Structure formats: C-alpha cells, structure tokens
Coordinates of C-alpha atoms and ligand atoms in Angstrom, one line a residue:
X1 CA 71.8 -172.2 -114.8
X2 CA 70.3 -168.8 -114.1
X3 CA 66.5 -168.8 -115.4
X4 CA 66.5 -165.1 -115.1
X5 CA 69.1 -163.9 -117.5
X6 CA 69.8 -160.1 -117.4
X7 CA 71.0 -157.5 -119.5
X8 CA 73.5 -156.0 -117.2
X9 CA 75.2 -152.7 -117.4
X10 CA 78.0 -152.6 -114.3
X11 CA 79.4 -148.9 -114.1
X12 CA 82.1 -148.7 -111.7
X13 CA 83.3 -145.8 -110.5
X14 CA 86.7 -146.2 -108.8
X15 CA 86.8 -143.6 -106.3
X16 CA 86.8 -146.2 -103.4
X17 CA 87.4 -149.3 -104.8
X18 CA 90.7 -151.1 -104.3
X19 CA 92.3 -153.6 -106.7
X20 CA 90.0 -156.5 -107.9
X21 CA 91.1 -159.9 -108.1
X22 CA 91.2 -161.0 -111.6
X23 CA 87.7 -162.2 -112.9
X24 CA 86.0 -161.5 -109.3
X25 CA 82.3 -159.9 -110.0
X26 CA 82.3 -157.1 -108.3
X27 CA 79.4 -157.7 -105.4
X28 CA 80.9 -155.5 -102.3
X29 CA 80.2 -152.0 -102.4
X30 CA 77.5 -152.4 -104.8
X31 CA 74.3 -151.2 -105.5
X32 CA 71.9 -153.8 -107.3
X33 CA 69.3 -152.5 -109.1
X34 CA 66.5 -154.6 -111.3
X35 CA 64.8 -152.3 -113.6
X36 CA 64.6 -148.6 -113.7
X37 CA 62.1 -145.7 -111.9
X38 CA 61.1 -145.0 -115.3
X39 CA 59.9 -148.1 -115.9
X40 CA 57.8 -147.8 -113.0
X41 CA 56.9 -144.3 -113.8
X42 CA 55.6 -145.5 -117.2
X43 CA 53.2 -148.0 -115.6
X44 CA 55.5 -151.6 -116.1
X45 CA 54.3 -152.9 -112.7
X46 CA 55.2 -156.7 -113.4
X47 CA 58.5 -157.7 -113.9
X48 CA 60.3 -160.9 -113.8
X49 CA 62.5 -161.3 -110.8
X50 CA 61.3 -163.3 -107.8
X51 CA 62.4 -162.2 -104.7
X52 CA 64.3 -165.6 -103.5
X53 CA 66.8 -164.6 -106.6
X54 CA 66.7 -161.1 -104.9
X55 CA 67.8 -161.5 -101.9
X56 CA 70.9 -163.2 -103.3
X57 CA 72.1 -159.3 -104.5
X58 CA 71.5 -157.9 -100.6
X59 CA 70.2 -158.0 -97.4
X60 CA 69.2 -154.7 -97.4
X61 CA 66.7 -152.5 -100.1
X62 CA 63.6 -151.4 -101.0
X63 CA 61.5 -151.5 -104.3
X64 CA 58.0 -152.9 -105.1
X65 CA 55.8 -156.4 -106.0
X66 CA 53.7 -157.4 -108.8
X67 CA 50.8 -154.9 -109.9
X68 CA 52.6 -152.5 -108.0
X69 CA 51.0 -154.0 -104.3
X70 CA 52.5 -152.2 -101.6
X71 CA 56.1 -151.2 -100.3
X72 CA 59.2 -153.2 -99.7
X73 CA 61.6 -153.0 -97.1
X74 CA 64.3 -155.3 -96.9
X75 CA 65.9 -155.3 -93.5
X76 CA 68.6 -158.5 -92.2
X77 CA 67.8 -160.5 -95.3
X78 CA 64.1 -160.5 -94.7
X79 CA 62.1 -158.6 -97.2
X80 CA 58.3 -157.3 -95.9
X81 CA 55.8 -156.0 -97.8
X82 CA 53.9 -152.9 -96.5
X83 CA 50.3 -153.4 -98.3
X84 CA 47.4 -151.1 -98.3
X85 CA 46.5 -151.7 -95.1
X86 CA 49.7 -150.5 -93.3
X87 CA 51.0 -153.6 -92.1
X88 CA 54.0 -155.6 -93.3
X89 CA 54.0 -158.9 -94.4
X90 CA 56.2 -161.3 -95.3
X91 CA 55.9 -162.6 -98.8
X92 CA 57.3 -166.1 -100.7
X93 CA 60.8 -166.3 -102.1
X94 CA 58.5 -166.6 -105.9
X95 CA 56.7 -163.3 -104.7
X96 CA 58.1 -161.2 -108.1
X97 CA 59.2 -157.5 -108.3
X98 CA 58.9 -155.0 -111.0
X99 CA 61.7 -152.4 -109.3
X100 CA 64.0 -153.1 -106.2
X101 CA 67.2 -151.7 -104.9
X102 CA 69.4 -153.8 -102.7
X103 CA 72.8 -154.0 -101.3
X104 CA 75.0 -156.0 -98.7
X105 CA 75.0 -153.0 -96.4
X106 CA 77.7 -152.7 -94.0
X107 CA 78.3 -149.2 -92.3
X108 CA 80.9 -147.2 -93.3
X109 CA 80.5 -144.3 -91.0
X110 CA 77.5 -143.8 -88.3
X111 CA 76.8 -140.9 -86.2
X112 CA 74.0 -139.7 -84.2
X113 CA 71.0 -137.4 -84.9
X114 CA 68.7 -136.0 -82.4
X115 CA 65.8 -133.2 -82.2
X116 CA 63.1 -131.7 -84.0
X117 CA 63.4 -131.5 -87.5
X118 CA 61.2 -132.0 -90.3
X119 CA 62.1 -134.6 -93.9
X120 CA 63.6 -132.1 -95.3
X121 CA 65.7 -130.9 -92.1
X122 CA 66.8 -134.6 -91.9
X123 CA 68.0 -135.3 -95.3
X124 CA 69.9 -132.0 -95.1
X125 CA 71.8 -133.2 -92.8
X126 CA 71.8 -136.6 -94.0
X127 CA 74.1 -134.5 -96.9
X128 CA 76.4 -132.7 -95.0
X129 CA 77.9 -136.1 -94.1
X130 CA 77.8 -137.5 -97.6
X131 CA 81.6 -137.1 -99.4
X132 CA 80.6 -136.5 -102.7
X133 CA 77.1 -135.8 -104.3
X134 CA 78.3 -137.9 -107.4
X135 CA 78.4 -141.3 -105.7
X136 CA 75.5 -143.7 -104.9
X137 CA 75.2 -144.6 -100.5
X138 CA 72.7 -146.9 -98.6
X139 CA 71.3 -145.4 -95.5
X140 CA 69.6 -146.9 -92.7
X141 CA 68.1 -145.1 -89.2
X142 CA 67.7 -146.4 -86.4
X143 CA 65.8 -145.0 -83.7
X144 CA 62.7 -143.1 -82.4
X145 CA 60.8 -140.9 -84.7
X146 CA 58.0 -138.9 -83.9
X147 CA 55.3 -137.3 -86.0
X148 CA 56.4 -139.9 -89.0
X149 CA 54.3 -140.3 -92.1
X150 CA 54.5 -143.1 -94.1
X151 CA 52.3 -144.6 -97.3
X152 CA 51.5 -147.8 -99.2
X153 CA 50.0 -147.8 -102.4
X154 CA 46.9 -150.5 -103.7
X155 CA 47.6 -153.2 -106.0
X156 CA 46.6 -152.3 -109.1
X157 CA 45.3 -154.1 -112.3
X158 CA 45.3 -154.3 -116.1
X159 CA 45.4 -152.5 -118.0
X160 CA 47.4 -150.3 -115.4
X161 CA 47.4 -146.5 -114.8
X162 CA 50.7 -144.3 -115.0
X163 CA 52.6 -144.2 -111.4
X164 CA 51.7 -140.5 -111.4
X165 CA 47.9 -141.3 -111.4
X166 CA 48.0 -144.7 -109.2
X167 CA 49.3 -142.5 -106.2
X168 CA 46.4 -140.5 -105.8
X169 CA 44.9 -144.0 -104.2
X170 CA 48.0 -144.1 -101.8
X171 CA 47.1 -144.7 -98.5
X172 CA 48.7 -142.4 -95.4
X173 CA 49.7 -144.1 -92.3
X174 CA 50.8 -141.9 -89.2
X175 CA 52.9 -142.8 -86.3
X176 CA 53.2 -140.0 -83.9
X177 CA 56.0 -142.0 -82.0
X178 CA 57.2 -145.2 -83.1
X179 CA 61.0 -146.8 -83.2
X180 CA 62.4 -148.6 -85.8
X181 CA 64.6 -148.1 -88.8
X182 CA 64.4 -146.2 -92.2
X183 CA 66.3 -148.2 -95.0
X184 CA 67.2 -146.7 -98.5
X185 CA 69.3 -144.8 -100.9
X186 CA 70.4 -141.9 -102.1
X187 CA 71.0 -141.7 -106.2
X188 CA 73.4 -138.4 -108.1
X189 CA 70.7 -136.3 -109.8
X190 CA 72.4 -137.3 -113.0
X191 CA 70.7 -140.9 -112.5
X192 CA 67.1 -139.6 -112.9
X193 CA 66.7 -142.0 -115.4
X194 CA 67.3 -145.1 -113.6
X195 CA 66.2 -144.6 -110.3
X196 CA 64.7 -141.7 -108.0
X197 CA 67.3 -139.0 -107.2
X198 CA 68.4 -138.0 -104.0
X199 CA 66.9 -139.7 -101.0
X200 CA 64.5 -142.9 -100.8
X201 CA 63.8 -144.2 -97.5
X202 CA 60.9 -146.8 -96.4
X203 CA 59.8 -147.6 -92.9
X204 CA 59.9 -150.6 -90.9
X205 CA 59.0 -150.3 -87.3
X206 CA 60.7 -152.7 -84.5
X207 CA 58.1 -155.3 -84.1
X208 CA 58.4 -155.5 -88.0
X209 CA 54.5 -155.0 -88.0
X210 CA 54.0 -151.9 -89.5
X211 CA 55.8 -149.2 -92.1
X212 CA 55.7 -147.6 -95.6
X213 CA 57.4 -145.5 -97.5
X214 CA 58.4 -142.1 -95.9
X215 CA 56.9 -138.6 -96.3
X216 CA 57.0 -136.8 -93.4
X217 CA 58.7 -136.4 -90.2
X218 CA 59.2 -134.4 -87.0
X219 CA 61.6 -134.8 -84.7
X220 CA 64.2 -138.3 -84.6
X221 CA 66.7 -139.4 -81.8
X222 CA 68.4 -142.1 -83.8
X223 CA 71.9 -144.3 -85.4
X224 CA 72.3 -143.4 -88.9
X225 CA 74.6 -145.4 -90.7
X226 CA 75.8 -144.6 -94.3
X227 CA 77.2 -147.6 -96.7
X228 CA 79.3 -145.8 -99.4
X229 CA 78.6 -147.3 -102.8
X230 CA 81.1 -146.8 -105.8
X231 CA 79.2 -149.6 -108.2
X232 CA 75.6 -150.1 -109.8
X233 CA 74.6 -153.4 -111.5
X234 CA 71.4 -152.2 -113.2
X235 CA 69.3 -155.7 -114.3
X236 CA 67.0 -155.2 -116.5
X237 CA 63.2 -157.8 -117.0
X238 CA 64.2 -160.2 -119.7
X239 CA 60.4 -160.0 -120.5
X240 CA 57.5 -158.6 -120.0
X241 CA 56.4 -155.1 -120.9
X242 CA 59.5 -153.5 -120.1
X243 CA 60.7 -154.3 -123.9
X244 CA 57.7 -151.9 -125.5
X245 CA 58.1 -148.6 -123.1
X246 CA 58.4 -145.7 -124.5
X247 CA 61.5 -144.8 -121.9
X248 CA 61.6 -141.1 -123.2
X249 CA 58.8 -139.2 -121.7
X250 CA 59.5 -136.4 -119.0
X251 CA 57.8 -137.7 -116.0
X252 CA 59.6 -135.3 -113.3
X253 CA 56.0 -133.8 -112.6
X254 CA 54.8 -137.5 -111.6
X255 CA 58.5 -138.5 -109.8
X256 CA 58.1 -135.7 -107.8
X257 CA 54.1 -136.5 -106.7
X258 CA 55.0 -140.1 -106.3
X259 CA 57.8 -139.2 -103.7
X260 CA 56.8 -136.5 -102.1
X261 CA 53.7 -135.7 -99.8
X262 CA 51.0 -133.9 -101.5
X263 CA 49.4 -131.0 -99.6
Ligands
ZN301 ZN1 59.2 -145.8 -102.0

C-alpha cells in the first residue's frame, strides 16, 4: 500500500517506444517527475515525497529538499545533496523533496567532447546531437572541466520567498579544474510549465565531495552520454501547499535568474 498516492498524468509519446506488454507500467524510457518548476517558482518548497520512495523511479536525477536546502544530484542510485556550503552530503531515505527529476538512465548514444568552450558553446553542441527538439533526454558528462561554476542555494523558512528572490542568497562555488560528471535533462520549450526548458545540469565531482548546480564553464575533455526519453510520469504532492498555488503567473523573468548566472 503506497502512502504517497499521486495524481499522475503519463504522456507517452511513441516515437521510440516499441509494443508494450499488456498492463506493463511503462518505467523504461521514462522521465519521472514529482511536482512541477512552477511550483517551485511560486515558492511551494515542501513537498511530500521522501527520497527512499524516489529512488525507486531512477538512479539518476536532480531536483531539490525541504525549504528548498541545497542541490540534488543523483548519480548510481545514491542521491547527494549540495548545501550551502558547497559540499555534498548524503541525506536519509525520509529526507523529503519538493521537485526532482529522475530516470533509469542507460546511454543510448555517447560521444566525445573536448576544448574550450563556454555553457553556452557546450549545450550547443549538446543539440546538434539531440534527434528531435520535441522529445525529453537525460544527459550525463563525464570528464575534466575547467573554469566550472556551480551554486547551492540556503535553506529557507516560512513564510517562504518566491524562487526568483531566494536566489539572490545563492552561493557560487568555483572549480578551476575538477573531474567528475554533470547529470540532468533537457525539457521541449513547450513544457515550460512543468519543468525548466532546455538544459538542467548539476555537478558532482569524483570524490563525490563537492558540486552544485551549473552556471558556467570553460573548456571540458569529457564522455557525454544521452538517454533518449519518449515518456513523462509527472507526480504531483498529495498535500501540502501545492493544492492553493496560483499556477498561472508568468514567472519566465524569475526561471531565467534562477537558471542562469547573473552578471
Ligand atoms: Zn538546478
């Protein structure tokens, strides 16, 4: 008996999906989501998923804990949390989540990346490999990465701040050579809505010690490896603030200063 029941909207698009077996839940090739970027945008930083239940939807993601304290990575079926002060951590299965994105990743086509190029460079190239713009992919590098900038953001507490305002506190770690892997997604811009569109990588360095969610970069020699993902399972909290939002506010202006390094 689940005690986390979900509302649970499965949108499968069939471009790469072969025959299902009658009454089989669709779980490879997925995308499992638990609440929305609005959501988070709108200030709902406690939600009602524990990560032990989580981690049963992926091995691999990224989202958020509790009042919003610090960055998750989830990388091999171990999630960290990237607080304030940089460093990872490794929190308890009852740990909960307001916003996460996981999969089962398994590589559907890598390749190799090397030389100087900034975010921006990386992600273009990042999309000349990607088959169709409308689809939904897991990405994860692996390498050596110079000049990387990654943040965390301070727990926060009630009654809580919009996203837009909370990440003025972000703190700004910077590696100028480190190696380890970037995990994340990349959502259609038709999805704005639900999650944050285009790319969404966070930082976890080999030891495991140290990461964040990436802002800048300047030069890589690294694996990528690109999971092609026809389905989303969104989840939504069966509780909790989440049910009063007002879910119909433009926040673009605030998506794009949460995700991007401000000048
Ligand atoms: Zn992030």
């Amino acid at each position: 008996m689940h005690r986390f029941l979900c509302f649970a909207l499965c949108l499968v698009l069939f471009a790469a999906c072969g025959p299902k077996e009658e009454g089989s839940t669709v779980t490879k090739n997925q995308v499992y989501q638990y609440a929305t970027i609005k959501s988070l945008l709108e200030g709902a930083y406690d939600g009602d998923m524990p990560i032990g239940e989580l981690t049963q939807h992926g091995d691999f993601g990224i989202g958020t804990f509790n009042a919003l304290d610090g960055e998750m990575v989830v990388a091999d079926g171990i999630v960290y949390q990237v607080k304030t002060d940089g460093f990872a951590y490794q929190p308890g299965p009852e740990t909960k989540t307001p916003f996460a994105v996981m999969t089962h990743f398994s590589a559907d086509t890598t390749f190799t990346i090397n030389g100087n190029m900034n975010f921006e460079d990386l992600l273009s190239r990042l999309d000349r490999e990607i088959k169709s713009q409308n689809l939904f992919y897991a990405i994860r590098i692996d390498g050596e990465f110079t000049g990387l900038k990654t943040r965390s953001v301070p727990a926060q507490t009630r009654p809580y701040r919009l996203l837009g305002e909370v990440v003025a506190d972000q703190s700004v770690f910077s590696f100028d050579q480190t190696a380890g892997s970037m995990i994340g997604f990349r959502f259609p811009e038709y999805t704005k809505e639900i999650n944050v569109p285009g790319y969404h990588l966070h930082y976890l360095n080999n030891d495991r010690k140290k990461g964040g969610h990436v802002l800048a970069l300047e030069g890589i020699k690294a694996q990528v490896s690109i999971d092609y993902l026809p389905n989303l399972f969104l989840a939504l909290p069966e509780s909790g603030d989440f049910h009063d939002l007002d879910l119909n506010n433009d926040r673009t202006e605030d998506l794009d200063r949460v995700e991007k390094l401000r000048n």
